[in-house]
Amino acid sequence: MRIQEWPSAERPREKLLAGGAGALSDAELLALILGSGVRGHDAVGTARRLLAEHGPLASLLEQPPARLLRMRGIGTARACALKAALELAARSQMADLERGGAVTDPPSAGRYLAQRLRGRPHEVFAAMFLNSRHAVIGFEELFQGTVDGAEVHPRVLVRRAMHHNAAAVIVGHNHPSGHAEPSASDRAVTQRLKQALALIDVRLIDHFVIGDGKPVSMAIRGWV
């Protein structure tokens, strides 16, 4: 049965118009972007299969375009639509943070840093400076390096934190290779930065490593 033949209250578009986007499941939202299904499956069925094989939703959406194109049911147009939808959401969130919005959870900070740093041809180390309410009061790219790394100086981060009168800091850097797994050097630098910031009573909240997929939070790993 085609989606057009479903009861109106069950169709994704009608559900969205009646109850808002929050009323839809991940599969239904994804189906709206896909627009149609593959042979033998409607858009919702195709979306459910994609989530079952490549999900959860965040993992699917964060795949690079080349990988999306290899998934059955996602061609060039749909891959572009998915990446465009994710980019719109990221830019909306970035605009909110840059207007002084609060960082309320680790994923929001990770997405912000990914928006800024992902895809760079060389390693870039950046910092988000927060006030006591964890609102963003500054963002700076502090160090740049090669495809293999960037030298990080704790004294520079401390000086910039004092300049912004920050109460807390979130740092991040990208791995141009696309592999976001933190290295032993990344972990060591994190501890040096944490100790240096503690001397001026500034808290290091997290250190994110940005690659092709989901940003890796060192705080979640217990390394901050």
mmCIF file of C-alpha atoms in Angstrom:
data_model
loop_
_atom_site.group_PDB
_atom_site.id
_atom_site.type_symbol
_atom_site.label_atom_id
_atom_site.label_comp_id
_atom_site.label_asym_id
_atom_site.label_seq_id
_atom_site.Cartn_x
_atom_site.Cartn_y
_atom_site.Cartn_z
ATOM 1 C CA MET A 1 0.000 0.000 0.000
ATOM 2 C CA ARG A 2 1.312 3.409 -0.972
ATOM 3 C CA ILE A 3 1.593 6.149 1.654
ATOM 4 C CA GLN A 4 -1.087 8.106 -0.225
ATOM 5 C CA GLU A 5 -3.496 5.261 0.584
ATOM 6 C CA TRP A 6 -2.777 5.322 4.330
ATOM 7 C CA PRO A 7 -5.274 6.958 6.706
ATOM 8 C CA SER A 8 -4.529 10.679 6.719
ATOM 9 C CA ALA A 9 -3.658 10.666 10.428
ATOM 10 C CA GLU A 10 -0.818 8.196 9.738
ATOM 11 C CA ARG A 11 0.792 9.964 6.771
ATOM 12 C CA PRO A 12 4.042 11.755 7.730
ATOM 13 C CA ARG A 13 3.163 15.057 6.059
ATOM 14 C CA GLU A 14 -0.293 15.219 7.579
ATOM 15 C CA LYS A 15 1.076 14.236 10.994
ATOM 16 C CA LEU A 16 3.653 17.013 10.803
ATOM 17 C CA LEU A 17 1.090 19.617 9.801
ATOM 18 C CA ALA A 18 -1.278 18.537 12.557
ATOM 19 C CA GLY A 19 1.131 17.956 15.423
ATOM 20 C CA GLY A 20 4.462 19.479 14.444
ATOM 21 C CA ALA A 21 7.708 17.786 13.485
ATOM 22 C CA GLY A 22 8.164 16.474 17.028
ATOM 23 C CA ALA A 23 5.209 14.144 16.521
ATOM 24 C CA LEU A 24 7.066 12.162 13.860
ATOM 25 C CA SER A 25 9.366 9.210 14.392
ATOM 26 C CA ASP A 26 12.941 9.195 13.090
ATOM 27 C CA ALA A 27 11.834 7.006 10.183
ATOM 28 C CA GLU A 28 8.969 9.332 9.296
ATOM 29 C CA LEU A 29 11.208 12.407 9.340
ATOM 30 C CA LEU A 30 13.770 10.620 7.213
ATOM 31 C CA ALA A 31 11.026 9.518 4.819
ATOM 32 C CA LEU A 32 9.991 13.129 4.256
ATOM 33 C CA ILE A 33 13.528 13.952 3.136
ATOM 34 C CA LEU A 34 13.803 10.849 0.954
ATOM 35 C CA GLY A 35 10.486 11.692 -0.720
ATOM 36 C CA SER A 36 9.909 8.177 -2.046
ATOM 37 C CA GLY A 37 11.015 4.624 -1.473
ATOM 38 C CA VAL A 38 12.757 1.962 -3.496
ATOM 39 C CA ARG A 39 11.085 -0.766 -5.517
ATOM 40 C CA GLY A 40 8.755 -2.726 -3.250
ATOM 41 C CA HIS A 41 9.012 -0.299 -0.335
ATOM 42 C CA ASP A 42 7.391 3.040 0.420
ATOM 43 C CA ALA A 43 9.418 5.961 1.782
ATOM 44 C CA VAL A 44 8.757 5.071 5.432
ATOM 45 C CA GLY A 45 9.684 1.436 4.857
ATOM 46 C CA THR A 46 12.873 2.490 3.082
ATOM 47 C CA ALA A 47 13.716 4.862 5.926
ATOM 48 C CA ARG A 48 13.165 2.119 8.506
ATOM 49 C CA ARG A 49 15.472 -0.227 6.597
ATOM 50 C CA LEU A 50 18.182 2.422 6.347
ATOM 51 C CA LEU A 51 17.988 3.084 10.080
ATOM 52 C CA ALA A 52 18.071 -0.633 10.870
ATOM 53 C CA GLU A 53 21.145 -1.177 8.683
ATOM 54 C CA HIS A 54 23.043 2.079 9.191
ATOM 55 C CA GLY A 55 21.475 3.772 12.222
ATOM 56 C CA PRO A 56 20.838 5.202 14.674
ATOM 57 C CA LEU A 57 19.720 8.416 12.995
ATOM 58 C CA ALA A 58 22.727 10.513 14.057
ATOM 59 C CA SER A 59 25.164 7.905 12.757
ATOM 60 C CA LEU A 60 23.356 7.723 9.437
ATOM 61 C CA LEU A 61 23.204 11.484 8.902
ATOM 62 C CA GLU A 62 26.840 12.034 9.845
ATOM 63 C CA GLN A 63 28.145 9.649 7.205
ATOM 64 C CA PRO A 64 30.153 11.395 4.451
ATOM 65 C CA PRO A 65 28.400 11.678 1.061
ATOM 66 C CA ALA A 66 30.549 8.950 -0.500
ATOM 67 C CA ARG A 67 29.268 6.416 2.036
ATOM 68 C CA LEU A 68 25.666 7.568 1.722
ATOM 69 C CA LEU A 69 25.846 6.965 -2.019
ATOM 70 C CA ARG A 70 26.701 3.317 -1.404
ATOM 71 C CA MET A 71 23.494 2.734 0.585
ATOM 72 C CA ARG A 72 20.537 1.212 -1.245
ATOM 73 C CA GLY A 73 17.817 3.811 -1.534
ATOM 74 C CA ILE A 74 20.077 6.877 -1.413
ATOM 75 C CA GLY A 75 21.217 8.337 -4.696
ATOM 76 C CA THR A 76 22.963 11.604 -5.403
ATOM 77 C CA ALA A 77 19.898 13.806 -4.903
ATOM 78 C CA ARG A 78 18.920 12.156 -1.623
ATOM 79 C CA ALA A 79 22.474 12.173 -0.280
ATOM 80 C CA CYS A 80 22.660 15.886 -1.008
ATOM 81 C CA ALA A 81 19.260 16.495 0.611
ATOM 82 C CA LEU A 82 20.302 14.633 3.774
ATOM 83 C CA LYS A 83 23.583 16.514 4.084
ATOM 84 C CA ALA A 84 21.814 19.822 3.393
ATOM 85 C CA ALA A 85 19.238 19.114 6.128
ATOM 86 C CA LEU A 86 22.003 18.315 8.609
ATOM 87 C CA GLU A 87 23.930 21.434 7.618
ATOM 88 C CA LEU A 88 20.851 23.636 8.090
ATOM 89 C CA ALA A 89 20.334 22.237 11.577
ATOM 90 C CA ALA A 90 24.010 22.726 12.425
ATOM 91 C CA ARG A 91 24.027 26.306 11.171
ATOM 92 C CA SER A 92 20.872 27.097 13.120
ATOM 93 C CA GLN A 93 22.451 25.750 16.280
ATOM 94 C CA MET A 94 25.717 27.541 15.555
ATOM 95 C CA ALA A 95 23.868 30.844 15.137
ATOM 96 C CA ASP A 96 22.115 30.292 18.460
ATOM 97 C CA LEU A 97 25.397 29.571 20.256
ATOM 98 C CA GLU A 98 27.076 32.570 18.654
ATOM 99 C CA ARG A 99 24.254 34.769 19.968
ATOM 100 C CA GLY A 100 25.179 33.685 23.467
ATOM 101 C CA GLY A 101 23.133 30.514 23.733
ATOM 102 C CA ALA A 102 24.108 28.112 26.495
ATOM 103 C CA VAL A 103 25.916 24.844 25.865
ATOM 104 C CA THR A 104 23.491 22.466 27.546
ATOM 105 C CA ASP A 105 24.958 19.083 26.604
ATOM 106 C CA PRO A 106 28.175 17.625 25.145
ATOM 107 C CA PRO A 107 26.677 16.733 21.739
ATOM 108 C CA SER A 108 25.706 20.365 21.062
ATOM 109 C CA ALA A 109 29.284 21.525 21.622
ATOM 110 C CA GLY A 110 30.595 18.667 19.500
ATOM 111 C CA ARG A 111 28.294 19.559 16.614
ATOM 112 C CA TYR A 112 29.342 23.206 16.847
ATOM 113 C CA LEU A 113 33.032 22.308 16.681
ATOM 114 C CA ALA A 114 32.423 19.834 13.873
ATOM 115 C CA GLN A 115 30.690 22.562 11.889
ATOM 116 C CA ARG A 116 33.737 24.778 12.332
ATOM 117 C CA LEU A 117 36.561 22.271 11.927
ATOM 118 C CA ARG A 118 35.483 19.267 9.881
ATOM 119 C CA GLY A 119 37.010 18.985 6.425
ATOM 120 C CA ARG A 120 40.029 21.178 7.054
ATOM 121 C CA PRO A 121 43.129 19.947 5.158
ATOM 122 C CA HIS A 122 45.344 20.509 8.197
ATOM 123 C CA GLU A 123 44.863 20.160 11.939
ATOM 124 C CA VAL A 124 43.248 23.108 13.710
ATOM 125 C CA PHE A 125 42.912 23.478 17.481
ATOM 126 C CA ALA A 126 40.076 25.734 18.656
ATOM 127 C CA ALA A 127 38.450 26.819 21.906
ATOM 128 C CA MET A 128 34.968 27.858 22.973
ATOM 129 C CA PHE A 129 34.991 30.269 25.910
ATOM 130 C CA LEU A 130 31.979 30.138 28.258
ATOM 131 C CA ASN A 131 30.703 32.250 31.116
ATOM 132 C CA SER A 132 29.484 30.875 34.449
ATOM 133 C CA ARG A 133 26.138 29.957 32.872
ATOM 134 C CA HIS A 134 27.909 28.117 30.041
ATOM 135 C CA ALA A 135 26.842 30.668 27.444
ATOM 136 C CA VAL A 136 29.342 31.060 24.617
ATOM 137 C CA ILE A 137 31.222 34.360 24.933
ATOM 138 C CA GLY A 138 33.961 33.635 22.430
ATOM 139 C CA PHE A 139 35.347 31.210 19.883
ATOM 140 C CA GLU A 140 38.913 31.205 18.582
ATOM 141 C CA GLU A 141 41.092 29.030 16.386
ATOM 142 C CA LEU A 142 44.292 29.072 18.410
ATOM 143 C CA PHE A 143 46.703 26.745 16.642
ATOM 144 C CA GLN A 144 47.149 25.363 13.148
ATOM 145 C CA GLY A 145 49.461 22.627 12.010
ATOM 146 C CA THR A 146 49.991 20.000 9.360
ATOM 147 C CA VAL A 147 47.971 16.958 8.382
ATOM 148 C CA ASP A 148 49.642 15.141 11.280
ATOM 149 C CA GLY A 149 49.193 17.570 14.145
ATOM 150 C CA ALA A 150 49.341 21.024 15.649
ATOM 151 C CA GLU A 151 51.506 22.150 18.551
ATOM 152 C CA VAL A 152 49.356 23.328 21.461
ATOM 153 C CA HIS A 153 50.677 25.763 24.086
ATOM 154 C CA PRO A 154 48.678 25.840 27.352
ATOM 155 C CA ARG A 155 49.868 29.363 28.164
ATOM 156 C CA VAL A 156 48.155 30.707 25.031
ATOM 157 C CA LEU A 157 44.842 29.093 25.985
ATOM 158 C CA VAL A 158 45.173 30.461 29.520
ATOM 159 C CA ARG A 159 45.868 33.958 28.188
ATOM 160 C CA ARG A 160 42.835 33.874 25.888
ATOM 161 C CA ALA A 161 40.602 32.530 28.673
ATOM 162 C CA MET A 162 41.644 35.469 30.848
ATOM 163 C CA HIS A 163 41.013 37.858 27.947
ATOM 164 C CA HIS A 164 37.420 36.609 27.661
ATOM 165 C CA ASN A 165 37.003 36.432 31.452
ATOM 166 C CA ALA A 166 35.831 32.881 30.895
ATOM 167 C CA ALA A 167 34.610 30.575 33.640
ATOM 168 C CA ALA A 168 34.910 27.456 31.504
ATOM 169 C CA VAL A 169 36.415 26.295 28.237
ATOM 170 C CA ILE A 170 35.639 23.596 25.689
ATOM 171 C CA VAL A 171 38.393 22.770 23.230
ATOM 172 C CA GLY A 172 38.476 20.720 20.067
ATOM 173 C CA HIS A 173 40.647 19.812 17.143
ATOM 174 C CA ASN A 174 40.174 17.967 13.891
ATOM 175 C CA HIS A 175 41.921 14.929 12.482
ATOM 176 C CA PRO A 176 42.317 15.514 8.721
ATOM 177 C CA SER A 177 42.622 11.748 8.257
ATOM 178 C CA GLY A 178 38.949 11.461 9.206
ATOM 179 C CA HIS A 179 39.644 9.084 12.115
ATOM 180 C CA ALA A 180 38.414 10.730 15.298
ATOM 181 C CA GLU A 181 39.917 8.321 17.834
ATOM 182 C CA PRO A 182 42.009 10.389 20.313
ATOM 183 C CA SER A 183 45.716 9.636 20.348
ATOM 184 C CA ALA A 184 47.905 9.285 23.426
ATOM 185 C CA SER A 185 49.222 12.757 22.606
ATOM 186 C CA ASP A 186 45.661 14.138 22.539
ATOM 187 C CA ARG A 187 45.015 12.733 25.986
ATOM 188 C CA ALA A 188 48.272 14.123 27.355
ATOM 189 C CA VAL A 189 47.553 17.586 25.959
ATOM 190 C CA THR A 190 44.094 17.484 27.541
ATOM 191 C CA GLN A 191 45.571 16.940 30.985
ATOM 192 C CA ARG A 192 48.128 19.720 30.501
ATOM 193 C CA LEU A 193 45.383 22.133 29.457
ATOM 194 C CA LYS A 194 43.151 21.110 32.362
ATOM 195 C CA GLN A 195 45.952 21.687 34.864
ATOM 196 C CA ALA A 196 46.959 25.032 33.348
ATOM 197 C CA LEU A 197 43.384 26.351 33.334
ATOM 198 C CA ALA A 198 42.829 25.185 36.916
ATOM 199 C CA LEU A 199 45.573 27.580 38.036
ATOM 200 C CA ILE A 200 43.331 30.506 37.043
ATOM 201 C CA ASP A 201 40.138 28.822 38.325
ATOM 202 C CA VAL A 202 38.798 28.047 34.847
ATOM 203 C CA ARG A 203 37.262 24.652 34.210
ATOM 204 C CA LEU A 204 38.045 22.571 31.128
ATOM 205 C CA ILE A 205 34.683 20.961 30.360
ATOM 206 C CA ASP A 206 35.570 18.832 27.362
ATOM 207 C CA HIS A 207 37.973 18.182 24.514
ATOM 208 C CA PHE A 208 36.447 16.999 21.238
ATOM 209 C CA VAL A 209 38.212 15.251 18.395
ATOM 210 C CA ILE A 210 36.546 15.868 15.029
ATOM 211 C CA GLY A 211 36.683 13.328 12.207
ATOM 212 C CA ASP A 212 34.308 12.073 9.528
ATOM 213 C CA GLY A 213 31.720 10.657 11.916
ATOM 214 C CA LYS A 214 30.400 11.617 15.301
ATOM 215 C CA PRO A 215 32.745 13.911 17.304
ATOM 216 C CA VAL A 216 34.507 12.071 20.112
ATOM 217 C CA SER A 217 34.076 13.592 23.571
ATOM 218 C CA MET A 218 36.976 12.973 25.924
ATOM 219 C CA ALA A 219 34.767 13.930 28.877
ATOM 220 C CA ILE A 220 32.373 11.109 28.023
ATOM 221 C CA ARG A 221 35.386 8.786 27.838
ATOM 222 C CA GLY A 222 36.395 9.952 31.320
ATOM 223 C CA TRP A 223 39.632 11.601 30.123
ATOM 224 C CA VAL A 224 38.919 15.188 31.252
#
